Amino acid sequence: MAIPKLAGIETEYGILIFGEEESNPFYASRLMLEAYRHIGEPFVPCENYHGDMNDVMSSLMLSNGARYYIDHAHPEYSTPECRSIYDLVAADKAGERLLYACQCQVNKSLPEGQEIRLYKNNSDQKGNSYGCHENYLLSTALFEQLNHQTPLMLRYFIPFLVTRTVFCGAGKVGSENGTMPVGFQLSQRADFFETLIGLQTTHHRPLFNTRDEPHANKTQFRRLHVIPGDANMAEFSTYLKIGTTRLVLDMLEDGFFQDDLTLAEPLAAFKIVSRDLNFNTPLTLADGRRLTALEIQHIYSRRAEQYLEQINGNDEQMEVLDEWQDVLEQLPEQWNVLSNRLDWAVKKRLLDKYLHTQNITWQQVTAWQPIVEATLSTSEILARQTAEARGLFWSDYHKQREIYFGLRRLDLEYHDIRQGYHEESMGLFYQLQRRGAIECLLTDEEIQEKMTIPPIDTRAWLRGQCVTHFANNILRADWEQLYFRAPSGMNHVLDLTEPMGIENQSIKIDWQTLDNPEKLIKYCQKEFTRESDE
Amino acid sequence: MTEQRRIKRERHKRRSKESEATILSNDSTLVAETKQSIDRMDEAFDDIIAQRTTATSVIAGEQERHSLIKMSDEELVKKFRQKGGE
């Protein structure tokens, strides 16, 4: 029987300071971290820290069990480990709100004329990509199989990852990284994947990332690090991305999924799926069959239906299956119906309307994209020669250029995370949501709660509660340990290597009784600590 | 969970093996809701685009006009340059 697939999402945000000559993303990210101190919620450092707490730290563990840090030149937010998909969607949205709160703090302190903005997207449309990674708790057995038996991963998992783009892509105007020009594509990330399997994430990005950092008792558990997905604004897109992936992993763990769907060229297939807005381009399989992305997804969803019948799937699993099948049924003809819940469809519909007002087609956008892009790095004379060689009228150039940048601005603004009280201080997604055009899965209160309270049914609960009650006594924290300094001077480690097993113990803890760290440590010594080596 | 979501969840439970099309045709309330929802979406999308094409910027807030209102689409897009991450 498959283990519960606890899951989490880590998101790197795009960041920019307007009004600065050269926006420095390192500096901007540091301001964002520093701003958390002014939010008023407890936190502890994630690294060994011997200085003044007023100094900037680059990685924080928060009272909601999440981690907030600087990664490369981006502020990054990792949700706590969640058991329920609704909890995870709420935790992801809570991360957006926390970052928006920090953004507002930073803006108060910037000089007149400067303003910081954050974008929950995956590309600057200039060839630079940053990630939204999913993490799934796997049994060590399944992880070893996927990591060390390449055919198994290629047969059963990669085809799913490539084709799920039809419902979890965030949509993007144009192409990048030297790939085939396109007006609009489903995925923000497909253009950036250049190799099949690998450990790295910052270059030659692999479809299957072999990172083996379990952050848990590795004899039992491993963490699958899934990197090709997009950052989603729509709650439903996140819900379906996580829910369906967990179902597929459950089937693999139970040995239920036996359909060999090995793609002949998975990397090319990812780009084809991303560009196939008619959902009818066949992908070639290694055995010679030709199936569309939707047909492949139907195979997975039908197997999932049989699987859930066999194991008597729970309500959450059944609901994911229903939604998955609904979406697949709608997609070929009626994608418009999904333009209130799938990111790419919302964005596409918005952009379609914009193009309509300008009397321009996507075919024209696709044709002009490389010409306009070329003018950014070469002379207009060369671009003109290229355009005319392709049968385009240069008299259309200025209009097409204006439309192209208009589309790209709308694309970018869709991911603007501002969610102020007035429409003027909201990103496009939140403007649409406010107007009732986006289907929400969660109430405002549910998201608000996850800004300060961890999920109750994973180890995140104990981590978050310790941060809430004993921030001043925690030297540092990571995903699997908390390092306490007791008043006696003795240090202790609170062991969190059991991702699920804390559940019952944590609920037993009476935080009113454990009103000082010594009592907590004494309690924890009995329950889950060992002496620190530090 | 939103009220809309709760209703949808109930509908899923009720649906069992029926197709969504059957449910749609049998459930006049749902049909009305769906139509309303589509109308609302259309109105929202049209409004946003109308603002976009008539105003200098749809995102410039009262307190934020100083920096963004003057920025053309092309300037804004060009300024958004990031470092690769992950």
Coordinates of C-alpha atoms in Angstrom, one line a residue:
Chain A
M1 CA 0.0 0.0 0.0
A2 CA 1.4 3.3 -1.1
I3 CA 2.5 5.7 1.7
P4 CA 0.8 9.1 2.0
K5 CA 2.5 11.4 -0.5
L6 CA 3.2 14.4 1.7
A7 CA 4.0 17.3 -0.6
G8 CA 5.4 20.8 -0.7
I9 CA 6.0 23.5 -3.2
E10 CA 9.1 25.8 -3.4
T11 CA 8.7 28.9 -5.5
E12 CA 11.3 31.4 -6.6
Y13 CA 9.8 34.8 -7.3
G14 CA 10.8 37.2 -10.0
I15 CA 11.8 40.5 -8.4
L16 CA 12.4 44.1 -9.6
I17 CA 12.9 47.5 -8.2
F18 CA 11.2 50.1 -10.4
G19 CA 12.7 53.6 -10.3
E20 CA 16.3 52.3 -9.9
E21 CA 18.6 52.7 -12.8
E22 CA 19.8 49.1 -12.5
S23 CA 17.6 46.9 -10.4
N24 CA 19.8 44.7 -8.2
P25 CA 18.0 41.4 -7.5
F26 CA 20.4 40.4 -4.7
Y27 CA 19.9 43.6 -2.9
A28 CA 16.1 43.5 -3.5
S29 CA 15.9 39.9 -2.2
R30 CA 17.8 40.9 0.9
L31 CA 15.4 43.7 1.5
M32 CA 12.5 41.2 1.2
L33 CA 14.0 38.9 3.8
E34 CA 14.8 41.7 6.1
A35 CA 11.2 43.0 5.9
Y36 CA 9.9 39.8 7.5
R37 CA 11.2 41.0 10.8
H38 CA 8.7 43.8 10.6
I39 CA 5.7 41.5 9.9
G40 CA 5.6 40.7 13.6
E41 CA 5.5 36.9 13.3
P42 CA 8.1 34.7 15.0
F43 CA 10.9 33.1 13.0
V44 CA 14.2 31.3 13.6
P45 CA 17.4 31.2 11.5
C46 CA 18.1 28.2 9.3
E47 CA 21.9 28.6 9.4
N48 CA 24.3 28.7 12.3
Y49 CA 23.9 32.2 13.5
H50 CA 26.1 33.9 16.1
G51 CA 25.4 37.6 15.4
D52 CA 22.8 40.1 16.3
M53 CA 19.3 39.0 15.3
N54 CA 18.8 42.5 13.8
D55 CA 21.3 41.6 11.1
V56 CA 19.9 40.2 7.9
M57 CA 19.7 36.5 7.7
S58 CA 19.3 34.7 4.4
S59 CA 17.1 31.8 5.4
L60 CA 14.3 31.7 7.9
M61 CA 12.0 29.0 9.3
L62 CA 8.6 30.5 10.0
S63 CA 5.8 29.8 12.5
N64 CA 3.7 28.2 9.8
G65 CA 6.3 25.6 9.2
A66 CA 7.5 27.1 6.0
R67 CA 11.0 28.3 5.0
Y68 CA 11.6 31.7 3.5
Y69 CA 15.1 32.4 2.0
I70 CA 17.2 33.9 -0.7
D71 CA 18.1 31.5 -3.5
H72 CA 20.5 32.9 -6.1
A73 CA 19.0 36.2 -6.8
H74 CA 15.4 35.5 -5.9
P75 CA 13.3 35.4 -2.7
E76 CA 12.1 31.9 -2.4
Y77 CA 9.3 30.4 -0.3
S78 CA 9.0 26.7 0.6
T79 CA 5.6 25.6 1.9
P80 CA 5.5 23.2 4.9
E81 CA 5.0 19.5 4.2
C82 CA 1.3 19.0 3.7
R83 CA -0.9 15.9 3.7
S84 CA -4.0 17.4 2.3
I85 CA -4.0 19.0 -1.2
Y86 CA -6.2 21.8 0.1
D87 CA -3.7 22.5 2.8
L88 CA -1.0 22.7 0.3
V89 CA -2.8 25.0 -2.1
A90 CA -3.6 27.2 1.0
A91 CA 0.0 27.1 2.1
D92 CA 1.2 28.1 -1.4
K93 CA -1.2 31.0 -1.5
A94 CA -0.3 32.0 2.1
G95 CA 3.3 32.2 0.8
E96 CA 2.2 34.7 -1.8
R97 CA 0.5 36.8 0.9
L98 CA 3.5 36.8 3.2
L99 CA 5.7 37.9 0.3
Y100 CA 3.2 40.6 -0.6
A101 CA 3.3 41.8 3.1
C102 CA 7.1 42.0 2.9
Q103 CA 6.8 43.8 -0.4
C104 CA 4.6 46.5 1.2
Q105 CA 7.1 46.8 4.1
V106 CA 10.0 47.3 1.7
N107 CA 8.1 49.9 -0.3
K108 CA 7.5 52.0 2.8
S109 CA 11.3 52.2 3.2
L110 CA 12.4 52.8 -0.4
P111 CA 13.2 56.3 -1.6
E112 CA 10.5 58.3 -3.3
G113 CA 10.1 57.1 -6.8
Q114 CA 11.2 53.5 -6.2
E115 CA 8.9 50.6 -5.8
I116 CA 9.6 46.8 -5.5
R117 CA 7.4 44.3 -7.4
L118 CA 7.3 40.5 -7.2
Y119 CA 6.1 38.1 -9.9
K120 CA 5.2 34.5 -9.4
N121 CA 6.4 33.3 -12.8
N122 CA 9.3 31.3 -14.2
S123 CA 11.0 33.3 -16.8
D124 CA 12.0 36.9 -17.6
Q125 CA 11.3 36.2 -21.3
K126 CA 15.0 36.9 -22.0
G127 CA 16.2 33.4 -21.6
N128 CA 16.5 33.3 -17.8
S129 CA 14.4 30.8 -15.9
Y130 CA 13.8 30.2 -12.2
G131 CA 11.9 27.4 -10.7
C132 CA 8.7 26.2 -9.0
H133 CA 9.6 22.8 -7.7
E134 CA 7.3 20.2 -6.2
N135 CA 8.5 17.8 -3.5
Y136 CA 6.8 14.5 -2.9
L137 CA 7.5 12.1 -0.1
L138 CA 8.3 8.7 -1.6
S139 CA 9.1 5.3 0.0
T140 CA 12.8 4.6 -0.4
A141 CA 12.0 1.6 -2.6
L142 CA 10.1 3.7 -5.2
F143 CA 12.7 6.5 -5.2
E144 CA 15.5 4.0 -5.8
Q145 CA 13.5 2.4 -8.6
L146 CA 12.9 5.7 -10.3
N147 CA 16.4 7.0 -9.8
H148 CA 18.3 3.8 -10.6
Q149 CA 16.1 2.0 -13.1
T150 CA 15.9 4.6 -15.9
P151 CA 13.6 2.5 -18.1
L152 CA 11.0 2.5 -15.3
M153 CA 11.1 6.2 -15.0
L154 CA 11.0 6.7 -18.7
R155 CA 8.1 4.3 -19.2
Y156 CA 5.8 5.4 -16.5
F157 CA 6.7 8.8 -15.1
I158 CA 8.3 11.1 -17.7
P159 CA 5.3 10.7 -20.2
F160 CA 3.0 11.9 -17.4
L161 CA 5.3 14.9 -16.5
V162 CA 5.5 16.0 -20.1
T163 CA 1.8 15.7 -20.9
R164 CA 0.3 17.1 -17.7
T165 CA 1.3 20.5 -19.2
V166 CA -2.1 20.5 -20.8
F167 CA -3.7 21.4 -17.5
C168 CA -0.9 22.8 -15.3
G169 CA 1.0 25.1 -17.6
A170 CA 0.9 28.8 -16.6
G171 CA 1.0 30.0 -20.3
K172 CA 3.6 32.2 -21.9
V173 CA 3.9 34.7 -24.7
G174 CA 6.7 33.8 -27.1
S175 CA 9.6 31.4 -27.0
E176 CA 13.0 31.5 -25.5
N177 CA 16.4 29.7 -25.3
G178 CA 16.7 29.4 -29.1
T179 CA 13.5 27.3 -29.4
M180 CA 11.0 27.5 -32.2
P181 CA 9.1 30.8 -32.4
V182 CA 5.5 30.8 -31.1
G183 CA 2.9 33.4 -30.2
F184 CA 1.6 31.6 -27.2
Q185 CA 2.5 28.4 -25.5
L186 CA 1.1 26.4 -22.5
S187 CA 4.3 26.1 -20.4
Q188 CA 6.6 28.8 -19.0
R189 CA 9.4 26.2 -18.6
A190 CA 9.3 23.8 -21.5
D191 CA 11.8 25.9 -23.5
F192 CA 14.5 25.5 -20.8
F193 CA 14.7 21.7 -20.5
E194 CA 17.8 20.4 -22.4
T195 CA 18.5 17.0 -20.9
L196 CA 16.6 14.0 -19.7
I197 CA 18.1 13.1 -16.4
G198 CA 20.5 15.0 -14.1
L199 CA 21.4 16.3 -10.7
Q200 CA 21.7 19.9 -11.7
T201 CA 18.9 22.5 -11.8
T202 CA 20.5 25.7 -12.9
H203 CA 21.9 24.7 -16.3
H204 CA 21.2 21.9 -18.8
R205 CA 17.9 21.4 -16.8
P206 CA 16.8 17.8 -16.7
L207 CA 13.3 16.6 -17.0
F208 CA 14.0 14.2 -14.2
N209 CA 16.0 15.6 -11.4
T210 CA 18.0 13.0 -9.4
R211 CA 18.6 15.2 -6.3
D212 CA 18.7 12.9 -3.3
E213 CA 18.3 15.0 -0.2
P214 CA 15.6 13.2 1.7
H215 CA 15.3 15.6 4.6
A216 CA 13.9 12.6 6.5
N217 CA 14.9 9.2 7.7
K218 CA 16.4 8.0 4.5
T219 CA 16.1 4.3 5.2
Q220 CA 12.4 4.7 4.9
F221 CA 11.7 7.9 3.0
R222 CA 13.0 10.0 0.1
R223 CA 12.0 13.2 -1.5
L224 CA 11.2 13.3 -5.2
H225 CA 12.2 16.8 -6.5
V226 CA 10.1 17.6 -9.6
I227 CA 11.3 20.6 -11.4
P228 CA 9.7 21.0 -14.9
G229 CA 6.4 22.5 -13.5
D230 CA 5.3 26.1 -13.7
A231 CA 4.5 28.4 -10.8
N232 CA 0.7 28.7 -10.8
M233 CA -1.5 31.6 -9.8
A234 CA -4.8 29.7 -10.1
E235 CA -5.6 27.5 -7.1
F236 CA -7.2 24.9 -9.3
S237 CA -4.0 24.5 -11.5
T238 CA -2.0 23.9 -8.3
Y239 CA -4.6 21.5 -7.0
L240 CA -4.7 19.5 -10.2
K241 CA -0.9 19.5 -10.6
I242 CA -0.3 18.1 -7.2
G243 CA -3.3 15.9 -7.0
T244 CA -2.7 14.0 -10.3
T245 CA 1.0 13.7 -9.7
R246 CA 0.4 12.1 -6.3
L247 CA -2.1 9.7 -7.8
V248 CA 0.4 8.6 -10.5
L249 CA 3.2 8.2 -7.9
D250 CA 0.8 6.1 -5.7
M251 CA 0.1 3.9 -8.7
L252 CA 3.8 3.4 -9.4
E253 CA 4.5 2.6 -5.8
D254 CA 1.9 0.0 -5.7
G255 CA 3.1 -1.4 -9.1
F256 CA -0.3 -0.8 -10.6
F257 CA 0.7 1.3 -13.6
Q258 CA 2.1 -1.0 -16.2
D259 CA 1.5 0.8 -19.5
D260 CA 4.7 1.4 -21.3
L261 CA 4.4 5.0 -22.6
T262 CA 8.1 5.7 -23.2
L263 CA 8.3 8.7 -25.5
A264 CA 10.8 8.5 -28.4
E265 CA 12.0 12.0 -27.7
P266 CA 10.8 13.3 -24.3
L267 CA 12.5 16.7 -24.5
A268 CA 11.1 17.5 -28.0
A269 CA 7.7 16.2 -26.8
F270 CA 7.7 18.6 -23.9
K271 CA 8.1 21.5 -26.4
I272 CA 5.5 20.1 -28.8
V273 CA 2.9 19.7 -26.1
S274 CA 3.6 23.2 -24.9
R275 CA 2.9 24.6 -28.4
D276 CA 0.0 22.4 -29.3
L277 CA -3.0 24.6 -28.5
N278 CA -5.3 22.3 -30.6
F279 CA -4.3 19.3 -28.5
N280 CA -4.1 17.1 -31.6
T281 CA -0.4 16.8 -32.4
P282 CA 0.7 13.2 -32.0
L283 CA 3.8 12.3 -30.0
T284 CA 5.9 9.4 -31.1
L285 CA 6.4 6.6 -28.6
A286 CA 9.4 4.4 -28.5
D287 CA 7.3 1.5 -29.7
G288 CA 6.2 3.4 -32.7
R289 CA 2.7 4.4 -31.6
R290 CA 1.6 7.9 -32.0
L291 CA -0.6 9.4 -29.2
T292 CA -1.5 13.0 -28.4
A293 CA -0.8 14.5 -25.0
L294 CA -4.5 14.2 -24.2
E295 CA -4.6 10.5 -25.2
I296 CA -1.7 9.8 -22.9
Q297 CA -3.4 11.7 -20.1
H298 CA -6.6 9.7 -20.6
I299 CA -4.6 6.5 -20.2
Y300 CA -3.2 7.7 -16.9
S301 CA -6.6 8.9 -15.7
R302 CA -8.4 5.7 -16.7
R303 CA -5.8 3.7 -14.9
A304 CA -6.2 5.9 -11.9
E305 CA -9.9 5.2 -11.9
Q306 CA -9.3 1.5 -11.8
Y307 CA -6.6 1.9 -9.2
L308 CA -8.9 3.9 -6.9
E309 CA -11.7 1.4 -7.3
Q310 CA -9.3 -1.4 -6.3
I311 CA -7.9 0.4 -3.2
N312 CA -11.2 2.1 -2.4
G313 CA -9.7 5.5 -2.8
N314 CA -10.4 8.3 -0.3
D315 CA -12.6 11.3 -0.9
E316 CA -9.7 13.5 -1.8
Q317 CA -8.3 11.1 -4.3
M318 CA -11.8 10.6 -5.9
E319 CA -12.3 14.3 -6.2
V320 CA -9.0 14.8 -7.9
L321 CA -9.9 12.0 -10.4
D322 CA -13.2 13.6 -11.1
E323 CA -11.6 17.0 -11.8
W324 CA -8.9 15.5 -13.8
Q325 CA -11.3 13.6 -16.1
D326 CA -13.6 16.7 -16.4
V327 CA -10.7 18.8 -17.6
L328 CA -9.5 16.2 -20.1
E329 CA -13.1 15.9 -21.5
Q330 CA -13.4 19.7 -21.9
L331 CA -10.0 20.3 -23.4
P332 CA -10.2 19.5 -27.1
E333 CA -13.2 21.7 -27.8
Q334 CA -14.2 23.7 -24.8
W335 CA -11.0 25.1 -23.3
N336 CA -12.8 28.4 -22.9
V337 CA -14.9 26.8 -20.1
L338 CA -11.7 26.2 -18.2
S339 CA -10.6 29.8 -18.5
N340 CA -11.8 30.5 -15.0
R341 CA -9.5 27.9 -13.3
L342 CA -6.5 26.9 -15.4
D343 CA -3.8 29.5 -15.6
W344 CA -2.9 29.1 -19.3
A345 CA -6.6 29.2 -20.3
V346 CA -7.2 32.3 -18.2
K347 CA -4.2 34.0 -19.7
K348 CA -5.0 32.9 -23.2
R349 CA -8.5 34.2 -23.0
L350 CA -7.4 37.5 -21.7
L351 CA -4.8 37.8 -24.5
D352 CA -7.2 36.7 -27.1
K353 CA -9.5 39.5 -26.2
Y354 CA -6.6 42.0 -26.4
L355 CA -5.6 40.7 -29.8
H356 CA -9.2 41.0 -30.9
T357 CA -9.4 44.7 -30.0
Q358 CA -6.2 45.2 -32.0
N359 CA -7.4 43.1 -35.0
I360 CA -4.3 40.9 -34.9
T361 CA -4.1 37.1 -35.0
W362 CA -1.8 34.7 -33.1
Q363 CA -0.4 33.6 -36.5
Q364 CA 0.8 37.2 -37.0
V365 CA 2.3 37.3 -33.5
T366 CA 4.1 34.1 -34.2
A367 CA 5.5 35.3 -37.5
W368 CA 6.7 38.7 -36.1
Q369 CA 8.1 37.3 -32.7
P370 CA 11.6 36.5 -34.1
I371 CA 11.7 39.7 -36.1
V372 CA 10.9 41.9 -33.1
E373 CA 13.3 39.8 -30.9
A374 CA 16.0 40.2 -33.5
T375 CA 15.7 44.0 -33.4
L376 CA 16.7 43.9 -29.7
S377 CA 20.1 42.5 -30.5
T378 CA 20.7 43.4 -34.2
S379 CA 20.0 46.3 -36.4
E380 CA 16.6 47.0 -37.9
I381 CA 18.0 46.8 -41.3
L382 CA 18.8 43.1 -40.8
A383 CA 15.5 42.5 -39.2
R384 CA 13.8 44.2 -42.2
Q385 CA 15.6 42.0 -44.6
T386 CA 14.6 38.9 -42.6
A387 CA 11.0 40.1 -42.4
E388 CA 10.7 40.7 -46.2
A389 CA 12.4 37.4 -47.0
R390 CA 9.6 35.8 -45.0
G391 CA 6.9 37.7 -46.9
L392 CA 6.1 40.1 -44.1
F393 CA 5.3 43.8 -44.9
W394 CA 7.7 46.1 -43.1
S395 CA 5.0 48.7 -42.9
D396 CA 3.3 46.5 -40.3
Y397 CA 6.5 46.4 -38.1
H398 CA 5.8 49.2 -35.6
K399 CA 2.2 48.0 -35.0
Q400 CA 3.3 44.4 -34.5
R401 CA 6.1 45.5 -32.2
E402 CA 3.7 47.5 -30.1
I403 CA 1.3 44.5 -29.9
Y404 CA 4.0 42.1 -29.0
F405 CA 5.2 44.1 -26.1
G406 CA 1.7 44.7 -25.0
L407 CA 1.1 41.0 -24.9
R408 CA 4.3 40.4 -23.0
R409 CA 3.4 43.0 -20.4
L410 CA 0.0 41.5 -19.9
D411 CA 1.7 38.1 -19.5
L412 CA 4.0 39.5 -16.9
E413 CA 1.3 41.5 -15.0
Y414 CA -0.8 38.3 -14.7
H415 CA 1.9 37.0 -12.3
D416 CA 2.2 40.3 -10.3
I417 CA 1.3 39.1 -6.7
R418 CA 0.0 42.4 -5.4
Q419 CA -3.4 41.9 -3.8
G420 CA -4.2 45.3 -2.3
Y421 CA -7.7 46.6 -1.4
H422 CA -8.2 48.5 -4.6
E423 CA -8.0 47.2 -8.1
E424 CA -5.2 49.6 -8.9
S425 CA -3.0 47.9 -6.4
M426 CA -3.6 44.4 -7.7
G427 CA -1.9 42.2 -10.2
L428 CA -4.0 41.1 -13.2
F429 CA -4.8 37.7 -11.8
Y430 CA -6.2 39.2 -8.6
Q431 CA -8.1 41.8 -10.6
L432 CA -9.8 39.0 -12.4
Q433 CA -10.4 37.1 -9.2
R434 CA -11.9 40.1 -7.5
R435 CA -14.3 40.4 -10.4
G436 CA -15.5 36.8 -9.9
A437 CA -13.8 35.6 -13.1
I438 CA -11.6 33.0 -11.3
E439 CA -12.9 30.0 -9.5
C440 CA -11.4 29.8 -6.0
L441 CA -11.0 26.6 -4.0
L442 CA -10.3 28.3 -0.7
T443 CA -11.8 31.0 1.5
D444 CA -9.8 34.0 2.4
E445 CA -9.7 32.8 6.0
E446 CA -8.3 29.4 5.1
I447 CA -5.4 31.1 3.3
Q448 CA -4.9 33.7 6.1
E449 CA -4.7 30.9 8.6
K450 CA -1.9 29.2 6.8
M451 CA 0.2 32.4 7.1
T452 CA 0.8 31.6 10.7
I453 CA -0.5 28.1 11.5
P454 CA 1.2 25.0 10.1
P455 CA -0.7 22.0 8.8
I456 CA -1.7 19.9 11.8
D457 CA -1.1 16.4 10.4
T458 CA 2.6 16.4 9.5
R459 CA 5.9 17.2 11.3
A460 CA 5.4 20.8 10.2
W461 CA 3.0 21.2 13.1
L462 CA 5.7 20.6 15.7
R463 CA 8.3 22.7 13.9
G464 CA 5.9 25.6 13.5
Q465 CA 4.6 25.4 17.0
C466 CA 8.2 25.4 18.4
V467 CA 9.0 28.5 16.4
T468 CA 5.8 30.1 17.7
H469 CA 6.5 29.4 21.3
F470 CA 10.2 29.2 21.6
A471 CA 11.8 31.2 18.9
N472 CA 14.2 32.8 21.3
N473 CA 15.5 29.4 22.5
I474 CA 16.1 27.9 19.0
L475 CA 19.6 28.3 17.7
R476 CA 18.7 27.2 14.2
A477 CA 16.3 25.0 12.3
D478 CA 16.2 22.9 9.2
W479 CA 13.6 20.6 7.8
E480 CA 14.5 17.6 10.0
Q481 CA 15.9 19.2 13.1
L482 CA 15.5 22.0 15.6
Y483 CA 18.6 23.0 17.7
F484 CA 17.5 24.2 21.1
R485 CA 19.6 26.0 23.7
A486 CA 18.2 25.2 27.1
P487 CA 18.6 27.7 29.9
S488 CA 21.0 25.3 31.6
G489 CA 23.3 25.9 28.6
M490 CA 23.0 22.3 27.3
N491 CA 22.0 22.1 23.7
H492 CA 19.4 19.7 22.4
V493 CA 18.3 18.5 19.0
L494 CA 14.6 18.0 18.4
D495 CA 14.5 15.2 15.8
L496 CA 11.9 15.6 13.0
T497 CA 13.2 13.0 10.7
E498 CA 9.9 11.2 10.8
P499 CA 7.7 13.3 8.4
M500 CA 4.4 11.8 9.4
G501 CA 4.9 10.1 12.7
I502 CA 4.9 13.3 14.8
E503 CA 1.2 13.6 14.1
N504 CA -0.3 12.1 17.2
Q505 CA 2.5 13.1 19.5
S506 CA 2.2 16.7 18.5
I507 CA -1.5 16.9 19.0
K508 CA -0.9 15.6 22.5
I509 CA 1.4 18.5 23.4
D510 CA -0.2 20.9 25.8
W511 CA 1.5 24.2 24.9
Q512 CA -0.1 25.9 28.0
T513 CA 1.7 23.4 30.3
L514 CA 4.9 23.5 28.4
D515 CA 5.3 27.2 29.1
N516 CA 9.1 27.3 29.0
P517 CA 11.7 25.7 26.9
E518 CA 13.1 23.5 29.7
K519 CA 9.7 21.8 30.1
L520 CA 9.5 21.4 26.4
I521 CA 13.0 19.9 26.2
K522 CA 12.3 17.6 29.1
Y523 CA 9.1 16.5 27.4
C524 CA 11.0 16.2 24.1
Q525 CA 13.8 14.2 25.7
K526 CA 11.4 11.6 26.5
E527 CA 9.7 11.7 23.2
F528 CA 12.0 12.5 20.4
T529 CA 15.4 14.1 21.2
R530 CA 19.0 13.1 21.3
E531 CA 21.9 15.1 22.7
S532 CA 23.4 17.6 20.3
D533 CA 26.9 17.0 19.0
E534 CA 27.4 20.7 18.6
Chain B
M1 CA -13.3 25.7 1.3
T2 CA -15.4 28.2 -0.7
E3 CA -19.2 27.8 -0.9
Q4 CA -18.8 27.4 -4.7
R5 CA -16.2 24.6 -4.1
R6 CA -18.4 22.9 -1.5
I7 CA -21.3 22.8 -3.9
K8 CA -19.0 21.4 -6.5
R9 CA -17.7 18.8 -4.2
E10 CA -21.2 17.7 -3.4
R11 CA -22.0 17.5 -7.1
H12 CA -19.0 15.3 -7.6
K13 CA -20.2 12.9 -4.9
R14 CA -23.6 12.9 -6.4
R15 CA -22.3 12.4 -9.9
S16 CA -20.8 9.0 -9.5
K17 CA -20.7 7.5 -12.9
E18 CA -22.9 10.0 -14.6
S19 CA -21.3 12.2 -17.2
E20 CA -21.0 15.9 -16.5
A21 CA -23.2 16.5 -19.6
T22 CA -26.0 14.5 -18.1
I23 CA -25.7 16.4 -14.9
L24 CA -25.7 19.7 -16.7
S25 CA -28.8 18.9 -18.7
N26 CA -30.6 17.6 -15.6
D27 CA -29.6 20.4 -13.3
S28 CA -31.2 23.7 -14.5
T29 CA -29.7 25.6 -11.5
L30 CA -26.3 24.5 -12.5
V31 CA -26.9 25.5 -16.1
A32 CA -27.9 28.9 -15.0
E33 CA -24.9 29.1 -12.6
T34 CA -22.6 28.1 -15.4
K35 CA -24.1 30.7 -17.8
Q36 CA -23.8 33.4 -15.1
S37 CA -20.3 32.4 -14.4
I38 CA -19.3 32.6 -18.1
D39 CA -21.0 36.0 -18.4
R40 CA -19.2 37.2 -15.4
M41 CA -15.9 36.0 -16.8
D42 CA -16.5 37.7 -20.1
E43 CA -17.4 41.0 -18.5
A44 CA -14.3 40.9 -16.3
F45 CA -12.0 40.0 -19.2
D46 CA -13.6 42.7 -21.4
D47 CA -13.3 45.4 -18.7
I48 CA -9.6 44.6 -18.0
I49 CA -8.8 44.8 -21.7
A50 CA -10.8 48.0 -22.2
Q51 CA -8.8 49.6 -19.4
R52 CA -5.6 48.2 -20.8
T53 CA -6.2 49.8 -24.2
T54 CA -7.5 53.2 -23.0
A55 CA -5.3 53.8 -19.9
T56 CA -1.5 54.2 -19.8
S57 CA -1.3 51.4 -17.3
V58 CA -3.8 49.0 -15.7
I59 CA -1.5 48.3 -12.8
A60 CA -0.5 51.8 -11.7
G61 CA -2.1 52.4 -8.4
E62 CA -2.8 55.8 -6.8
Q63 CA 0.4 55.7 -4.7
E64 CA 2.4 54.0 -7.4
R65 CA 1.9 56.2 -10.4
H66 CA 5.2 57.9 -10.0
S67 CA 7.3 55.1 -11.3
L68 CA 5.1 53.0 -13.6
I69 CA 2.6 55.2 -15.2
K70 CA 5.2 56.7 -17.5
M71 CA 6.6 53.4 -18.5
S72 CA 5.7 52.0 -21.9
D73 CA 5.0 48.3 -22.4
E74 CA 8.3 47.9 -24.1
E75 CA 10.2 49.7 -21.4
L76 CA 8.6 47.7 -18.7
V77 CA 9.2 44.4 -20.4
K78 CA 12.8 45.2 -21.2
K79 CA 13.4 46.3 -17.6
F80 CA 12.2 42.9 -16.2
R81 CA 15.5 41.1 -16.4
Q82 CA 16.2 38.3 -13.9
K83 CA 19.1 36.1 -13.0
G84 CA 18.6 32.4 -13.7
G85 CA 17.7 30.5 -10.5
E86 CA 17.0 27.1 -8.9

